[in-house]
Structure formats: structure tokens, C-alpha cells
């Protein structure tokens, strides 16, 4: 194919011309996806090792998820929560059971679920803990990523995410991730919650020091503070368990879920907690037009079923070993450090060789799609349906660009 016949350059130019430049996409225009693979408009095939930032844990167009969506499209897609629909209870019951919690509250995007958790924690603080009006404090970690709303960016420590978007929402205290002493010092009688990612994804797949979250749990329990685990990216099989926090032997008071909960088809997010916490919300106090809609719930029911089998968690654990074993062999050969759990890896490329962005561009040329996080770090997060052979192939491409 000569370049004049290629559709990619024109499609890229069009995409640039008509959109706000809030992303810097790799020069690939995807037309189709299937499992761990995508095909571009010129027929080029790529292994998708970003998997929609873990929204595609079950791969592109998982047959059972697609079938559930199709079936629901032919019945009813939206009712609003003003009425109950016949997929709602199934989804909420299944998800609550998966989380080991009494109640769930479905929303759409991850940021909305985080906002929901913040509102619930504050209200719990006032109505259950007895914090004085307007005084509630929530402790978060430095280098967090919890979404893009004005309140959430208020407690971001990333200047790109935060600068120029003030005035900022008060009521948040930032402590270093993994620093128990700093957390203990930050807790006051007005602290209602600690909100953290069990593994910090956007920060570069940072795994906390062993015992950190056990300590967080202890401090929260001792001080009557809710521990909220943002499992939007780390949860639902990504790390080899249903929830990444399970690796720490810890149960949070509230789970915040999103991304893979929608099976890569529709945006579905939720918070899950016991009645003592989530029960503080009364009619009219919180809501969402699309939250918990029939299409979302029908897909969500199947997502929960897939997770109940344990098959994806097992694959992620087993293949994750294989991925981390082969990545470890690249340390000193273009790679400085590797972190992660299961099918999730943050790989620090030797900055003397190339930036993370350059690594992503060269990998794309070799048919592997990944995304840089900061500086020279790239993240690998293939769909959990990836095969061992595909993992080996992707790591071989990384090896090739680093050792030409
Ligand atoms: C992606 C993400 C969010 C935000 O989810 P959106 O659906 O993009 O709003 C929040 N927290 C974590 C840990 C995430 O990875």
C-alpha cells in the first residue's frame, strides 16, 4: 500500500481539526476491535496493551457482554431511576455480593462514583460520626488520580490536572502515598474518610509498601474514619484478584468501581458499602439520569457473572507472573525498573534511551499499543483475555525497540 492510499493520515488530521486538544493520541485510527486486538482503518493490526485504561479487562467485544447488550437494546435502554426496571435489582444484588457489601449505588463514570463516595463520606461524617457542619476532612494521597471534576482536581497534586481550574474545593488533606506516619499525623477528629488507590495507576503503577494498607485500615478503624478504596482501575481482575486491596488482606468500607464494570461497552460505575454508610442518602439527595440504566445494568450483570467464575482473576495472576518474569529480564537492558501486579505493569524506560512517549510510538510501529504515564514510564495493561504467546510477543517488541 502506498501512503497516498492510506486512510490514517487524513483521519488523524480530521480528528485534530475538530476537537479540543485535551489528549495527545498515538497516530493510530482504530476501526475494529476483537479480544486483545484492534485493526486500524488501513487494515493494520495491533495488540491493545492499554485496554481502555482497564475498561476493556474482558477484551474488545466479549461475546457474552455483546450478547447481553444486544438483547437489552431490543427491550428497553433507559427509564431513569424515577421508575424501576427489571435489570436493576439483578445488577445491584450481584455487584453487592461480589463486593461483600449490603448496598450499591450505580453511576456512570468513574469520576461520578468518586464524587458519590465523597458526598456519602461527608454526609456519614455529619450524620453518623457527629462532625460539626462544614468541617469534614478527607485524606488523600499525593500523586493520586481519581478523575477530572472540579472537586477531584482540587486535591490532585499533578499541575497539569489542577492548575487554572480553581477556585478549589476545600476539605482535603494530601499525604505521601505509602507513608503511615504522615497519615496518622493528618487524622483529626473531623476526618471522615481516607480515599486512596490500592495501586496508583496514573502515577506509574505504584505498588504501596507491604503492610501500608493494613496500617491504613487499622488507623481508620481506630479513629472512626471510612477507608474508601478507589478500585476503578485496579479492580475487577486486573491484578489477579477481584480487588487489588485483597492483596493487602484489607476490606475497605467503600469500594469505588468503574471502567471494566461497563464491559468496555457502556460507562458504568458504582460505589458499594454497607447500609450504615450508603444508607445515609435519602430520596432527592443524590442521583444521575443515566446511572443504573437498563442497558448499563444488563451489561453489568454479565460483567459480574464473568467475575464470579474467577477465571479472569486466575488468568491475570498466572499470566501476570509470566509478564513480570519476562519484563524483569529487561532490567539493565533499557529498562530501569518494573512495578505492578497481575496483568498490570509500570515500566520505567532508561531516560537516556527515549521518553515514554517515544517508546509508545515505536511500539505502535511494531503493532503494540501502550500508553506512557509520566516521563519515561509506560504502562502495560492488556485485556485479561490475552494469551501467553501474545504477552511474549509484546515484550519481545519492547526488547527490540530498547536494544536495536
Ligand atoms: C479512570 C479513573 C478514574 C476516573 O474515571 P472516569 O471514568 O474517567 O471518570 C478515577 N479513579 C481511578 C483510579 C481511575 O483510574
Coordinates of C-alpha atoms and ligand atoms in Angstrom, one line a residue:
X1 CA 0.0 0.0 0.0
X2 CA 1.4 3.4 -0.9
X3 CA 1.0 6.2 1.6
X4 CA -1.4 8.1 -0.7
X5 CA -3.9 5.2 -0.4
X6 CA -3.7 5.2 3.4
X7 CA -6.7 6.5 5.3
X8 CA -4.8 7.0 8.6
X9 CA -3.2 10.4 7.9
X10 CA -6.5 12.0 6.7
X11 CA -8.4 10.6 9.6
X12 CA -5.8 11.8 12.1
X13 CA -5.9 15.3 10.6
X14 CA -9.7 15.4 10.8
X15 CA -9.7 14.3 14.4
X16 CA -7.2 17.1 15.2
X17 CA -9.1 19.8 13.4
X18 CA -12.5 19.3 15.1
X19 CA -11.6 18.5 18.7
X20 CA -10.2 20.2 21.8
X21 CA -6.6 19.1 22.2
X22 CA -7.1 17.6 25.7
X23 CA -5.4 14.3 24.6
X24 CA -2.3 13.6 22.6
X25 CA -3.2 10.3 20.9
X26 CA -0.8 7.9 19.2
X27 CA -1.1 8.1 15.4
X28 CA -3.4 5.2 15.1
X29 CA -7.0 5.3 13.8
X30 CA -8.9 2.2 15.1
X31 CA -11.8 0.7 13.1
X32 CA -12.4 -2.6 14.8
X33 CA -11.6 -4.5 18.0
X34 CA -11.7 -8.2 18.9
X35 CA -10.4 -9.6 22.1
X36 CA -6.9 -8.3 22.7
X37 CA -6.6 -7.0 19.1
X38 CA -7.6 -3.9 17.2
X39 CA -7.5 -3.2 13.5
X40 CA -6.9 0.3 12.1
X41 CA -8.5 2.0 9.1
X42 CA -5.8 0.7 6.8
X43 CA -6.0 -2.9 8.0
X44 CA -3.0 -2.7 10.4
X45 CA -3.4 -5.0 13.4
X46 CA -2.3 -4.1 16.9
X47 CA -2.2 -5.8 20.3
X48 CA -4.1 -3.5 22.6
X49 CA -1.9 -3.3 25.7
X50 CA -3.8 -0.3 27.2
X51 CA -7.2 -1.9 27.2
X52 CA -9.0 1.4 27.6
X53 CA -7.1 2.1 30.8
X54 CA -8.6 -1.2 32.1
X55 CA -12.1 -0.5 30.9
X56 CA -11.5 -3.5 28.5
X57 CA -10.4 -6.1 31.0
X58 CA -12.6 -8.7 29.2
X59 CA -11.3 -7.7 25.8
X60 CA -12.9 -6.0 22.9
X61 CA -16.5 -7.2 22.2
X62 CA -16.5 -10.1 24.7
X63 CA -19.2 -12.4 23.2
X64 CA -21.3 -12.7 26.3
X65 CA -21.2 -9.0 27.0
X66 CA -22.1 -8.1 23.5
X67 CA -25.0 -10.6 23.5
X68 CA -26.3 -9.1 26.7
X69 CA -26.1 -5.6 25.3
X70 CA -27.8 -6.7 22.0
X71 CA -30.6 -8.4 23.9
X72 CA -31.2 -5.3 26.1
X73 CA -31.1 -3.0 23.1
X74 CA -34.2 -4.8 21.8
X75 CA -36.1 -4.4 25.0
X76 CA -35.6 -1.1 26.9
X77 CA -32.5 1.1 27.2
X78 CA -33.4 3.9 29.5
X79 CA -36.1 4.5 32.2
X80 CA -34.4 6.9 34.6
X81 CA -34.5 6.0 38.3
X82 CA -37.9 7.6 38.5
X83 CA -39.1 4.0 37.6
X84 CA -37.6 0.7 38.5
X85 CA -36.6 -1.6 35.6
X86 CA -36.2 -5.4 35.6
X87 CA -32.3 -5.4 35.3
X88 CA -31.7 -3.1 38.2
X89 CA -32.1 -5.5 41.2
X90 CA -30.1 -8.2 39.4
X91 CA -27.2 -6.0 38.8
X92 CA -27.2 -4.4 42.3
X93 CA -27.6 -7.7 44.1
X94 CA -24.8 -9.3 42.1
X95 CA -22.4 -6.4 42.5
X96 CA -23.1 -6.1 46.2
X97 CA -22.4 -9.8 46.6
X98 CA -19.2 -9.6 44.6
X99 CA -18.1 -6.7 46.9
X100 CA -19.3 -8.4 50.1
X101 CA -21.3 -5.2 50.8
X102 CA -25.0 -4.7 51.5
X103 CA -25.7 -1.9 49.1
X104 CA -24.5 -0.4 45.8
X105 CA -25.2 2.9 44.1
X106 CA -24.7 2.8 40.3
X107 CA -23.5 5.9 38.4
X108 CA -21.8 6.2 35.0
X109 CA -18.3 7.5 35.0
X110 CA -15.5 6.8 37.5
X111 CA -15.3 10.5 38.5
X112 CA -19.0 10.4 39.3
X113 CA -18.6 7.4 41.5
X114 CA -15.7 9.2 43.3
X115 CA -17.9 12.2 43.8
X116 CA -20.6 10.0 45.1
X117 CA -18.1 8.4 47.6
X118 CA -17.0 11.9 48.8
X119 CA -20.6 13.0 49.3
X120 CA -21.6 9.9 51.1
X121 CA -18.5 10.1 53.4
X122 CA -19.2 13.7 54.2
X123 CA -22.9 13.0 55.0
X124 CA -21.9 10.0 57.0
X125 CA -19.4 12.2 58.9
X126 CA -22.1 14.7 59.8
X127 CA -25.0 12.3 60.5
X128 CA -23.3 9.3 61.9
X129 CA -19.8 10.3 63.2
X130 CA -21.1 13.7 64.5
X131 CA -18.6 16.0 62.8
X132 CA -19.7 19.7 63.0
X133 CA -21.3 21.2 59.9
X134 CA -18.9 22.0 57.1
X135 CA -15.9 20.7 58.9
X136 CA -15.5 17.2 57.3
X137 CA -12.0 16.4 56.1
X138 CA -11.0 13.7 53.7
X139 CA -7.4 12.5 53.4
X140 CA -5.9 11.5 50.0
X141 CA -2.5 10.5 48.7
X142 CA 0.0 12.6 46.7
X143 CA 0.1 11.6 43.0
X144 CA -3.4 10.4 43.2
X145 CA -5.7 10.1 40.2
X146 CA -9.4 10.0 40.9
X147 CA -10.9 11.8 37.9
X148 CA -11.4 15.2 36.4
X149 CA -14.2 17.1 38.1
X150 CA -13.5 20.4 39.8
X151 CA -13.7 18.9 43.3
X152 CA -11.5 15.9 42.4
X153 CA -8.8 18.0 40.7
X154 CA -8.9 20.2 43.8
X155 CA -6.9 17.5 45.6
X156 CA -4.7 16.4 42.7
X157 CA -1.0 17.1 43.0
X158 CA -0.5 17.0 39.2
X159 CA -0.1 20.6 38.0
X160 CA -1.4 19.6 34.5
X161 CA -4.6 18.2 36.1
X162 CA -5.1 21.1 38.6
X163 CA -3.6 24.4 37.5
X164 CA -6.0 27.1 36.2
X165 CA -9.1 25.1 37.3
X166 CA -9.6 26.8 40.7
X167 CA -11.2 28.0 42.9
X168 CA -10.6 24.6 44.6
X169 CA -13.0 22.6 46.8
X170 CA -11.7 22.7 50.4
X171 CA -11.8 19.8 52.8
X172 CA -9.0 17.6 51.5
X173 CA -5.6 16.8 53.1
X174 CA -2.8 15.3 51.0
X175 CA -0.2 12.9 52.5
X176 CA 2.6 10.9 50.7
X177 CA 1.4 7.6 49.4
X178 CA 2.7 4.7 51.5
X179 CA 3.6 6.9 54.5
X180 CA 1.6 5.6 57.5
X181 CA 3.2 8.1 59.9
X182 CA 2.1 11.0 57.8
X183 CA -1.4 9.6 57.6
X184 CA -1.6 9.1 61.4
X185 CA -0.5 12.8 61.8
X186 CA -3.1 14.0 59.3
X187 CA -6.1 12.4 61.0
X188 CA -8.1 14.8 63.1
X189 CA -11.5 14.5 64.9
X190 CA -13.0 15.9 61.7
X191 CA -11.5 13.3 59.4
X192 CA -14.4 11.3 57.8
X193 CA -12.5 9.3 55.2
X194 CA -9.2 8.2 53.7
X195 CA -9.6 7.9 49.9
X196 CA -6.8 6.0 48.1
X197 CA -6.0 3.8 45.1
X198 CA -4.7 0.3 46.2
X199 CA -2.2 0.7 43.4
X200 CA -1.7 4.1 41.9
X201 CA -2.3 3.7 38.2
X202 CA -1.8 7.0 36.5
X203 CA 1.2 7.7 38.8
X204 CA 3.0 4.9 37.1
X205 CA 1.5 1.7 38.6
X206 CA 2.9 2.4 42.1
X207 CA 2.5 -0.6 44.5
X208 CA 2.4 0.6 48.1
X209 CA 5.0 -0.7 50.7
X210 CA 3.9 -4.1 52.2
X211 CA 1.7 -3.5 55.2
X212 CA 0.8 0.0 54.3
X213 CA -2.9 -0.6 53.7
X214 CA -3.2 -2.9 56.7
X215 CA -2.0 0.1 58.7
X216 CA -4.4 2.4 56.9
X217 CA -7.2 0.0 57.8
X218 CA -6.2 0.0 61.5
X219 CA -5.9 3.8 61.7
X220 CA -9.3 4.2 60.1
X221 CA -11.0 1.7 62.4
X222 CA -9.3 3.2 65.5
X223 CA -10.3 6.8 64.5
X224 CA -13.8 6.0 63.2
X225 CA -12.8 7.0 59.7
X226 CA -14.1 5.4 56.5
X227 CA -11.5 3.8 54.3
X228 CA -12.5 4.2 50.6
X229 CA -10.7 2.2 48.0
X230 CA -10.7 3.6 44.5
X231 CA -10.6 0.4 42.6
X232 CA -11.8 1.9 39.3
X233 CA -8.6 0.9 37.5
X234 CA -7.1 -1.6 39.9
X235 CA -10.2 -3.7 40.4
X236 CA -12.2 -6.3 38.6
X237 CA -9.5 -8.8 37.9
X238 CA -6.7 -6.5 36.8
X239 CA -4.2 -7.5 39.5
X240 CA -5.1 -11.2 39.7
X241 CA -7.8 -10.8 42.3
X242 CA -11.2 -9.3 42.1
X243 CA -10.0 -6.2 44.0
X244 CA -6.4 -5.1 44.3
X245 CA -6.9 -4.3 48.0
X246 CA -7.3 -8.1 48.6
X247 CA -3.5 -8.5 48.2
X248 CA -3.2 -6.4 51.3
X249 CA -5.7 -8.5 53.3
X250 CA -7.8 -5.5 53.8
X251 CA -11.5 -4.8 53.5
X252 CA -12.4 -1.2 52.8
X253 CA -15.6 0.5 54.0
X254 CA -16.5 1.6 50.5
X255 CA -15.4 0.4 47.1
X256 CA -15.4 2.8 44.1
X257 CA -15.7 1.0 40.8
X258 CA -15.9 1.9 37.2
X259 CA -14.0 1.2 33.9
X260 CA -14.3 -2.6 33.4
X261 CA -17.7 -2.6 35.2
X262 CA -19.2 -1.5 31.9
X263 CA -17.5 -4.3 30.0
X264 CA -16.0 -1.8 27.5
X265 CA -19.4 -1.2 26.1
X266 CA -21.1 1.5 28.2
X267 CA -19.9 3.7 31.0
X268 CA -20.9 2.0 34.3
X269 CA -19.6 3.0 37.7
X270 CA -20.7 2.3 41.3
X271 CA -20.0 2.6 44.9
X272 CA -20.5 -0.3 47.2
X273 CA -20.8 -0.1 51.0
X274 CA -22.8 -1.3 53.9
X275 CA -26.2 0.2 54.9
X276 CA -24.6 2.1 57.8
X277 CA -22.7 4.1 55.3
X278 CA -24.6 4.2 52.0
X279 CA -27.9 4.3 53.8
X280 CA -27.3 7.9 54.7
X281 CA -28.6 9.0 51.3
X282 CA -32.3 9.8 51.1
X283 CA -34.5 10.4 48.0
X284 CA -33.6 13.6 46.2
X285 CA -30.2 13.9 47.8
X286 CA -28.1 12.4 45.0
X287 CA -28.8 10.9 41.6
X288 CA -28.0 10.5 37.9
X289 CA -30.3 10.5 34.9
X290 CA -28.3 7.6 33.3
X291 CA -27.0 5.9 36.4
X292 CA -28.2 2.4 36.7
X293 CA -29.9 2.4 33.3
X294 CA -31.2 -0.9 31.8
X295 CA -28.5 -1.2 29.2
X296 CA -25.8 -0.5 31.7
X297 CA -27.3 -3.0 34.2
X298 CA -27.8 -5.7 31.6
X299 CA -24.1 -5.4 30.7
X300 CA -23.1 -5.1 34.4
X301 CA -25.0 -8.3 35.3
X302 CA -22.8 -10.2 32.7
X303 CA -19.6 -8.5 34.0
X304 CA -20.4 -9.6 37.5
X305 CA -21.1 -13.2 36.2
X306 CA -17.8 -13.3 34.4
X307 CA -16.0 -12.2 37.6
X308 CA -17.9 -14.7 39.7
X309 CA -16.3 -17.6 37.8
X310 CA -12.8 -16.4 38.9
X311 CA -11.4 -17.3 35.5
X312 CA -10.2 -13.8 34.7
X313 CA -8.6 -13.2 38.1
X314 CA -6.8 -16.6 37.6
X315 CA -5.6 -15.7 34.1
X316 CA -4.4 -12.3 35.4
X317 CA -2.5 -13.9 38.2
X318 CA -0.9 -16.6 36.1
X319 CA -0.2 -14.6 33.0
X320 CA 0.9 -11.7 35.2
X321 CA 3.7 -13.9 36.6
X322 CA 4.8 -14.6 33.0
X323 CA 4.7 -10.9 32.1
X324 CA 6.6 -9.8 35.2
X325 CA 9.2 -12.5 34.8
X326 CA 9.9 -11.5 31.2
X327 CA 9.9 -7.8 32.0
X328 CA 12.3 -8.4 34.8
X329 CA 14.8 -9.7 32.3
X330 CA 14.9 -6.3 30.6
X331 CA 16.1 -4.6 33.7
X332 CA 19.5 -3.2 32.8
X333 CA 18.8 -3.7 29.1
X334 CA 16.9 -0.5 28.5
X335 CA 14.5 -0.8 31.5
X336 CA 15.3 0.8 34.8
X337 CA 12.5 -0.6 36.9
X338 CA 9.3 -2.6 36.7
X339 CA 6.3 -2.4 39.1
X340 CA 2.9 -3.9 39.2
X341 CA 0.7 -6.9 40.0
X342 CA -1.1 -9.4 37.7
X343 CA -1.5 -8.2 34.2
X344 CA -0.5 -4.6 35.1
X345 CA 3.0 -3.2 34.8
X346 CA 4.6 0.2 35.0
X347 CA 7.9 0.0 33.1
X348 CA 10.5 2.8 33.6
X349 CA 12.4 3.1 30.4
X350 CA 16.0 4.3 30.7
X351 CA 15.5 8.1 30.1
X352 CA 18.9 8.2 28.3
X353 CA 17.3 6.0 25.5
X354 CA 14.0 7.6 24.9
X355 CA 10.9 9.2 26.6
X356 CA 7.8 7.1 27.4
X357 CA 6.1 8.8 24.5
X358 CA 8.8 7.7 22.1
X359 CA 8.6 4.2 23.4
X360 CA 4.9 4.2 22.8
X361 CA 5.3 5.5 19.2
X362 CA 7.9 2.8 18.4
X363 CA 5.9 0.1 19.9
X364 CA 2.9 1.2 17.8
X365 CA 5.0 0.9 14.7
X366 CA 5.6 -2.7 15.8
X367 CA 1.9 -3.4 16.4
X368 CA 1.7 -3.0 20.2
X369 CA -0.4 -0.2 21.7
X370 CA 0.6 1.1 25.1
X371 CA 0.5 4.4 26.9
X372 CA 3.1 6.4 28.7
X373 CA 2.2 7.9 32.1
X374 CA 4.9 10.4 33.2
X375 CA 8.4 11.0 31.8
X376 CA 9.9 7.7 30.8
X377 CA 7.3 5.3 32.3
X378 CA 5.0 3.3 30.2
X379 CA 2.2 1.1 31.4
X380 CA 1.2 -2.3 30.2
X381 CA -2.4 -3.4 30.9
X382 CA -3.5 -5.9 28.3
X383 CA -7.1 -7.3 28.3
X384 CA -7.3 -10.3 30.6
X385 CA -8.1 -12.5 27.6
X386 CA -4.6 -12.0 26.2
X387 CA -2.6 -15.2 25.6
X388 CA 0.8 -16.1 26.9
X389 CA 2.1 -16.1 23.3
X390 CA 0.7 -12.6 22.8
X391 CA 2.4 -11.4 26.0
X392 CA 5.7 -12.8 24.9
X393 CA 5.3 -11.1 21.5
X394 CA 4.6 -7.7 23.1
X395 CA 7.6 -8.0 25.5
X396 CA 9.8 -9.0 22.5
X397 CA 8.8 -5.8 20.7
X398 CA 9.7 -3.8 23.8
X399 CA 13.0 -5.6 23.9
X400 CA 13.6 -4.8 20.3
X401 CA 13.0 -1.1 20.5
X402 CA 15.2 -0.8 23.5
X403 CA 18.1 -2.9 22.1
X404 CA 18.1 -2.1 18.4
Ligands
LIG1 C1 -10.0 6.4 35.4 C2 -10.0 6.6 36.8 C3 -11.0 7.4 37.4 C4 -11.9 8.3 36.7 O1 -12.8 7.5 35.8 P1 -13.5 8.2 34.6 O2 -14.5 7.2 34.1 O3 -12.5 8.6 33.6 O4 -14.2 9.4 35.2 C5 -10.9 7.5 38.8 N1 -10.1 6.8 39.6 C6 -9.2 6.0 39.0 C7 -8.2 5.2 39.9 C8 -9.1 5.8 37.6 O5 -8.2 5.1 37.1

